[in-house]
PDB file of C-alpha atoms in Angstrom:
ATOM      1  CA  MET A   1      -3.036   6.229 -21.542  1.00 34.00           C
ATOM      2  CA  TYR A   2      -3.049   4.207 -18.304  1.00 41.00           C
ATOM      3  CA  LYS A   3       0.261   2.500 -17.632  1.00 52.00           C
ATOM      4  CA  ARG A   4       0.127  -1.131 -16.574  1.00 66.00           C
ATOM      5  CA  GLN A   5       1.617  -2.131 -13.221  1.00 70.00           C
ATOM      6  CA  GLU A   6       4.594  -3.757 -14.933  1.00 80.00           C
ATOM      7  CA  ALA A   7       5.844  -0.266 -15.788  1.00 83.00           C
ATOM      8  CA  PHE A   8       5.926   0.779 -12.112  1.00 83.00           C
ATOM      9  CA  LEU A   9       6.769  -2.427 -10.256  1.00 87.00           C
ATOM     10  CA  PRO A  10      10.580  -2.453 -10.719  1.00 89.00           C
ATOM     11  CA  GLY A  11      10.835   1.079  -9.299  1.00 89.00           C
ATOM     12  CA  ALA A  12       8.574   0.239  -6.357  1.00 89.00           C
ATOM     13  CA  LEU A  13      10.528  -2.912  -5.493  1.00 91.00           C
ATOM     14  CA  ALA A  14      13.882  -1.131  -5.825  1.00 91.00           C
ATOM     15  CA  SER A  15      12.710   1.668  -3.524  1.00 91.00           C
ATOM     16  CA  LEU A  16      11.498  -0.864  -0.926  1.00 91.00           C
ATOM     17  CA  ALA A  17      14.814  -2.760  -1.105  1.00 92.00           C
ATOM     18  CA  ALA A  18      16.677   0.539  -0.530  1.00 93.00           C
ATOM     19  CA  GLN A  19      14.918   1.342   2.753  1.00 93.00           C
ATOM     20  CA  ALA A  20      17.084   2.366   5.713  1.00 93.00           C
ATOM     21  CA  VAL A  21      15.460  -0.465   7.694  1.00 91.00           C
ATOM     22  CA  PRO A  22      15.116  -4.031   6.427  1.00 89.00           C
ATOM     23  CA  LEU A  23      11.694  -5.008   5.090  1.00 90.00           C
ATOM     24  CA  SER A  24      10.068  -8.196   3.954  1.00 88.00           C
ATOM     25  CA  CYS A  25       7.220  -7.968   1.469  1.00 90.00           C
ATOM     26  CA  ILE A  26       3.991  -9.792   0.894  1.00 88.00           C
ATOM     27  CA  ILE A  27       2.970  -9.051  -2.655  1.00 86.00           C
ATOM     28  CA  ILE A  28      -0.487  -9.836  -3.934  1.00 82.00           C
ATOM     29  CA  ASP A  29      -0.677 -10.468  -7.664  1.00 80.00           C
ATOM     30  CA  ASP A  30      -4.345 -10.331  -8.559  1.00 73.00           C
ATOM     31  CA  ALA A  31      -4.084 -12.456 -11.703  1.00 72.00           C
ATOM     32  CA  SER A  32      -2.018  -9.973 -13.695  1.00 75.00           C
ATOM     33  CA  THR A  33      -2.080 -10.369 -17.447  1.00 79.00           C
ATOM     34  CA  ASP A  34       0.995  -8.193 -18.005  1.00 83.00           C
ATOM     35  CA  ALA A  35       4.622  -9.012 -17.122  1.00 86.00           C
ATOM     36  CA  THR A  36       4.023  -8.578 -13.372  1.00 84.00           C
ATOM     37  CA  PRO A  37       4.422 -12.310 -12.522  1.00 85.00           C
ATOM     38  CA  ASP A  38       7.753 -12.458 -14.384  1.00 89.00           C
ATOM     39  CA  LEU A  39       9.006  -9.272 -12.722  1.00 88.00           C
ATOM     40  CA  LEU A  40       8.036 -10.591  -9.280  1.00 87.00           C
ATOM     41  CA  ALA A  41       9.736 -13.929  -9.912  1.00 88.00           C
ATOM     42  CA  GLN A  42      12.903 -12.152 -11.067  1.00 90.00           C
ATOM     43  CA  ALA A  43      12.890  -9.886  -7.995  1.00 88.00           C
ATOM     44  CA  ALA A  44      12.436 -12.899  -5.712  1.00 87.00           C
ATOM     45  CA  ARG A  45      15.382 -14.678  -7.400  1.00 89.00           C
ATOM     46  CA  GLU A  46      17.620 -11.609  -7.031  1.00 89.00           C
ATOM     47  CA  GLY A  47      16.970 -11.631  -3.282  1.00 86.00           C
ATOM     48  CA  LYS A  48      17.521  -7.906  -2.683  1.00 86.00           C
ATOM     49  CA  LEU A  49      14.210  -7.830  -0.846  1.00 86.00           C
ATOM     50  CA  PRO A  50      12.609 -10.817   0.897  1.00 87.00           C
ATOM     51  CA  ILE A  51       9.395 -11.364  -1.075  1.00 83.00           C
ATOM     52  CA  ARG A  52       6.475 -13.693  -0.561  1.00 84.00           C
ATOM     53  CA  ILE A  53       4.143 -13.693  -3.566  1.00 82.00           C
ATOM     54  CA  LEU A  54       0.485 -14.608  -3.200  1.00 79.00           C
ATOM     55  CA  THR A  55      -1.404 -14.982  -6.459  1.00 76.00           C
ATOM     56  CA  LEU A  56      -5.162 -14.495  -6.644  1.00 68.00           C
ATOM     57  CA  ARG A  57      -6.531 -16.208  -9.712  1.00 65.00           C
ATOM     58  CA  GLN A  58      -9.867 -14.482  -9.255  1.00 58.00           C
ATOM     59  CA  SER A  59     -11.031 -11.879  -6.764  1.00 56.00           C
ATOM     60  CA  PRO A  60     -13.953 -13.155  -4.702  1.00 56.00           C
ATOM     61  CA  ARG A  61     -17.243 -11.339  -5.279  1.00 59.00           C
ATOM     62  CA  SER A  62     -17.403 -10.451  -1.596  1.00 58.00           C
ATOM     63  CA  HIS A  63     -14.029  -8.702  -1.847  1.00 58.00           C
ATOM     64  CA  PRO A  64     -13.392  -7.441  -5.394  1.00 57.00           C
ATOM     65  CA  ALA A  65     -10.265  -5.720  -6.680  1.00 64.00           C
ATOM     66  CA  LYS A  66      -7.890  -4.219  -4.114  1.00 70.00           C
ATOM     67  CA  LEU A  67     -10.000  -5.349  -1.171  1.00 72.00           C
ATOM     68  CA  GLY A  68      -9.682  -8.961  -2.347  1.00 74.00           C
ATOM     69  CA  ALA A  69      -5.909  -8.569  -2.400  1.00 76.00           C
ATOM     70  CA  LEU A  70      -5.937  -7.066   1.080  1.00 78.00           C
ATOM     71  CA  ALA A  71      -8.166  -9.834   2.445  1.00 79.00           C
ATOM     72  CA  ALA A  72      -5.815 -12.437   0.943  1.00 79.00           C
ATOM     73  CA  ALA A  73      -2.766 -10.703   2.424  1.00 83.00           C
ATOM     74  CA  GLU A  74      -4.082 -10.519   5.962  1.00 85.00           C
ATOM     75  CA  LYS A  75      -3.493 -14.228   6.611  1.00 82.00           C
ATOM     76  CA  ALA A  76       0.140 -13.892   5.557  1.00 87.00           C
ATOM     77  CA  ILE A  77       1.100 -10.813   7.601  1.00 89.00           C
ATOM     78  CA  PRO A  78       3.461 -11.877  10.403  1.00 88.00           C
ATOM     79  CA  PRO A  79       2.327 -11.117  13.962  1.00 90.00           C
ATOM     80  CA  THR A  80       4.260  -7.850  14.219  1.00 91.00           C
ATOM     81  CA  PRO A  81       2.911  -4.937  16.307  1.00 93.00           C
ATOM     82  CA  ALA A  82       2.643  -2.849  13.135  1.00 93.00           C
ATOM     83  CA  PHE A  83       3.055  -3.186   9.379  1.00 92.00           C
ATOM     84  CA  LEU A  84       3.266  -0.982   6.311  1.00 91.00           C
ATOM     85  CA  THR A  85       1.167  -0.928   3.174  1.00 87.00           C
ATOM     86  CA  ALA A  86       2.190   0.369  -0.222  1.00 85.00           C
ATOM     87  CA  ASP A  87       0.773   0.476  -3.714  1.00 82.00           C
ATOM     88  CA  ALA A  88       2.758  -1.180  -6.476  1.00 82.00           C
ATOM     89  CA  ASP A  89       2.983   2.033  -8.495  1.00 79.00           C
ATOM     90  CA  MET A  90       4.767   4.011  -5.768  1.00 82.00           C
ATOM     91  CA  ARG A  91       8.432   4.875  -5.239  1.00 85.00           C
ATOM     92  CA  PHE A  92       9.554   5.616  -1.710  1.00 88.00           C
ATOM     93  CA  PRO A  93      12.507   7.579  -0.328  1.00 90.00           C
ATOM     94  CA  PRO A  94      14.969   5.455   1.713  1.00 94.00           C
ATOM     95  CA  THR A  95      13.622   6.906   4.971  1.00 93.00           C
ATOM     96  CA  TRP A  96       9.957   6.096   4.206  1.00 91.00           C
ATOM     97  CA  ALA A  97       9.500   2.995   6.395  1.00 93.00           C
ATOM     98  CA  ALA A  98      11.478   4.335   9.356  1.00 95.00           C
ATOM     99  CA  ALA A  99       9.680   7.702   9.248  1.00 93.00           C
ATOM    100  CA  LEU A 100       6.174   6.202   9.161  1.00 93.00           C
ATOM    101  CA  TYR A 101       7.008   3.789  11.945  1.00 93.00           C
ATOM    102  CA  ALA A 102       8.568   6.583  14.053  1.00 94.00           C
ATOM    103  CA  VAL A 103       5.371   8.652  13.840  1.00 92.00           C
ATOM    104  CA  LEU A 104       3.233   5.639  14.736  1.00 92.00           C
ATOM    105  CA  SER A 105       5.538   4.704  17.631  1.00 93.00           C
ATOM    106  CA  ALA A 106       5.613   8.240  19.016  1.00 95.00           C
ATOM    107  CA  ASN A 107       1.854   8.364  19.587  1.00 92.00           C
ATOM    108  CA  SER A 108       0.160   5.265  20.984  1.00 92.00           C
ATOM    109  CA  SER A 109      -3.283   6.730  20.254  1.00 90.00           C
ATOM    110  CA  LEU A 110      -2.692   6.526  16.507  1.00 88.00           C
ATOM    111  CA  GLY A 111      -4.043   3.438  14.750  1.00 89.00           C
ATOM    112  CA  ALA A 112      -2.464   4.296  11.408  1.00 87.00           C
ATOM    113  CA  VAL A 113      -0.373   6.985   9.823  1.00 85.00           C
ATOM    114  CA  SER A 114      -0.257   7.861   6.146  1.00 81.00           C
ATOM    115  CA  GLY A 115       2.625   9.209   4.110  1.00 77.00           C
ATOM    116  CA  PRO A 116       1.495  11.965   1.745  1.00 70.00           C
ATOM    117  CA  SER A 117       2.260  11.471  -1.925  1.00 68.00           C
ATOM    118  CA  LEU A 118       1.477  13.374  -5.072  1.00 65.00           C
ATOM    119  CA  PRO A 119       1.556  11.684  -8.482  1.00 67.00           C
ATOM    120  CA  LYS A 120       3.726  13.210 -11.178  1.00 73.00           C
ATOM    121  CA  ALA A 121       1.679  14.698 -13.965  1.00 75.00           C
ATOM    122  CA  THR A 122       2.911  14.029 -17.493  1.00 81.00           C
ATOM    123  CA  SER A 123      -0.505  14.182 -19.151  1.00 83.00           C
ATOM    124  CA  LEU A 124      -3.799  15.997 -18.719  1.00 85.00           C
ATOM    125  CA  TRP A 125      -5.396  12.967 -17.025  1.00 80.00           C
ATOM    126  CA  GLU A 126      -2.469  12.622 -14.612  1.00 77.00           C
ATOM    127  CA  GLY A 127      -2.770  16.361 -13.940  1.00 80.00           C
ATOM    128  CA  PHE A 128      -6.390  15.872 -12.868  1.00 80.00           C
ATOM    129  CA  GLN A 129      -5.316  12.967 -10.634  1.00 75.00           C
ATOM    130  CA  ARG A 130      -2.670  15.200  -9.048  1.00 74.00           C
ATOM    131  CA  ILE A 131      -5.275  17.886  -8.313  1.00 81.00           C
ATOM    132  CA  GLU A 132      -7.639  15.292  -6.833  1.00 76.00           C
ATOM    133  CA  THR A 133      -4.892  13.831  -4.628  1.00 73.00           C
ATOM    134  CA  ALA A 134      -3.750  17.274  -3.459  1.00 75.00           C
ATOM    135  CA  SER A 135      -7.346  18.170  -2.588  1.00 76.00           C
ATOM    136  CA  THR A 136      -7.770  14.956  -0.611  1.00 71.00           C
ATOM    137  CA  LEU A 137      -4.520  15.542   1.292  1.00 67.00           C
ATOM    138  CA  TYR A 138      -5.655  19.085   2.131  1.00 72.00           C
ATOM    139  CA  LEU A 139      -9.013  17.839   3.440  1.00 70.00           C
ATOM    140  CA  VAL A 140      -7.250  15.244   5.603  1.00 65.00           C
ATOM    141  CA  ALA A 141      -4.925  17.954   6.948  1.00 68.00           C
ATOM    142  CA  VAL A 142      -7.772  20.300   7.931  1.00 70.00           C
ATOM    143  CA  SER A 143     -10.258  17.628   8.978  1.00 67.00           C
ATOM    144  CA  ASP A 144     -10.004  18.520  12.678  1.00 63.00           C
ATOM    145  CA  ARG A 145     -10.973  22.147  12.010  1.00 71.00           C
ATOM    146  CA  LEU A 146     -13.811  21.081   9.705  1.00 68.00           C
ATOM    147  CA  GLN A 147     -14.986  18.405  12.183  1.00 67.00           C
ATOM    148  CA  MET A 148     -14.710  15.734   9.500  1.00 60.00           C
ATOM    149  CA  PRO A 149     -13.592  12.154  10.058  1.00 57.00           C
ATOM    150  CA  VAL A 150      -9.875  11.632   9.470  1.00 57.00           C
ATOM    151  CA  THR A 151      -8.770   9.031   6.963  1.00 55.00           C
ATOM    152  CA  ALA A 152      -5.462   7.791   5.629  1.00 57.00           C
ATOM    153  CA  ILE A 153      -4.449   7.252   2.040  1.00 63.00           C
ATOM    154  CA  GLY A 154      -3.591   3.565   1.735  1.00 65.00           C
ATOM    155  CA  ASN A 155      -0.854   3.794  -0.882  1.00 75.00           C
ATOM    156  CA  SER A 156       1.652   4.670   1.841  1.00 82.00           C
ATOM    157  CA  MET A 157       0.636   3.751   5.355  1.00 86.00           C
ATOM    158  CA  ALA A 158       1.823   2.288   8.668  1.00 91.00           C
ATOM    159  CA  VAL A 159      -0.882   0.385  10.550  1.00 91.00           C
ATOM    160  CA  ARG A 160      -0.915  -0.628  14.216  1.00 94.00           C
ATOM    161  CA  ARG A 161      -2.021  -4.254  14.397  1.00 94.00           C
ATOM    162  CA  SER A 162      -4.253  -3.703  17.445  1.00 94.00           C
ATOM    163  CA  ALA A 163      -6.192  -0.946  15.638  1.00 91.00           C
ATOM    164  CA  TRP A 164      -6.458  -3.041  12.469  1.00 90.00           C
ATOM    165  CA  GLU A 165      -7.772  -6.008  14.429  1.00 92.00           C
ATOM    166  CA  SER A 166     -10.205  -3.818  16.388  1.00 91.00           C
ATOM    167  CA  VAL A 167     -12.016  -2.885  13.158  1.00 85.00           C
ATOM    168  CA  GLY A 168     -12.160  -6.497  11.958  1.00 89.00           C
ATOM    169  CA  ARG A 169      -9.189  -6.412   9.567  1.00 88.00           C
ATOM    170  CA  TRP A 170      -9.754  -6.014   5.816  1.00 81.00           C
ATOM    171  CA  HIS A 171     -12.028  -8.997   5.262  1.00 80.00           C
ATOM    172  CA  SER A 172     -14.807  -7.283   7.239  1.00 81.00           C
ATOM    173  CA  LEU A 173     -14.802  -4.116   5.103  1.00 72.00           C
ATOM    174  CA  PRO A 174     -17.482  -3.527   2.470  1.00 69.00           C
ATOM    175  CA  PRO A 175     -16.458  -3.914  -1.208  1.00 65.00           C
ATOM    176  CA  THR A 176     -14.623  -1.031  -2.842  1.00 54.00           C
ATOM    177  CA  LEU A 177     -13.121  -0.560  -6.288  1.00 49.00           C
ATOM    178  CA  VAL A 178      -9.462   0.330  -6.095  1.00 48.00           C
ATOM    179  CA  GLU A 179      -6.198  -0.578  -7.743  1.00 45.00           C
ATOM    180  CA  ASP A 180      -3.392  -3.126  -7.286  1.00 40.00           C
ATOM    181  CA  TYR A 181      -1.864  -3.345  -3.860  1.00 41.00           C
ATOM    182  CA  VAL A 182       1.303  -4.410  -2.118  1.00 43.00           C
ATOM    183  CA  SER A 183       1.366  -5.179   1.587  1.00 43.00           C
ATOM    184  CA  VAL A 184       4.733  -4.733   3.201  1.00 46.00           C
ATOM    185  CA  SER A 185       5.555  -6.271   6.549  1.00 43.00           C
ATOM    186  CA  TYR A 186       8.080  -4.365   8.640  1.00 42.00           C
ATOM    187  CA  THR A 187      10.465  -6.938  10.057  1.00 41.00           C
ATOM    188  CA  HIS A 188      12.028  -5.152  13.033  1.00 39.00           C
ATOM    189  CA  LEU A 189       9.190  -3.650  15.049  1.00 39.00           C
ATOM    190  CA  THR A 190       9.421  -3.685  18.819  1.00 35.00           C
TER     191      THR A 190
END
């Protein structure tokens, strides 16, 4: 059975608060009907992680689902040279933000860098998702040899602002059906 975001959110927020570098978060709540709003309010009160919560009461037809959340977040992202994105059902090691930013900083030709992640499989369905994700990561890794376009998995990504702006940000992308999203702004980029 699919777990609602409320089951994952406390772990995601705790892992973001435990980063080796300080972060501030922009969290998009796309009209959750579970306990997500209460969990976000509690996390904001605790103050372990600076959080700005944007609530979408309804995704616009032009930008449904995750893309609507991304389009809403883009106005709130501070004017930093780069920022991170993360899905709400992820848990990150304490070095996640610093490592992604280091890779992005080391190569000025990169517009984005993705952190690989594999879901844990505790059911048959989750096992199929793990196989699908592993296959996607493999195709990304060998894309140069196969002469395929390279992509990044958005559940764990550092994005260079100039590259993001050069493609028209998220609001210019065509609609896509994807899941809940958290946009994390890295506060100490130079």
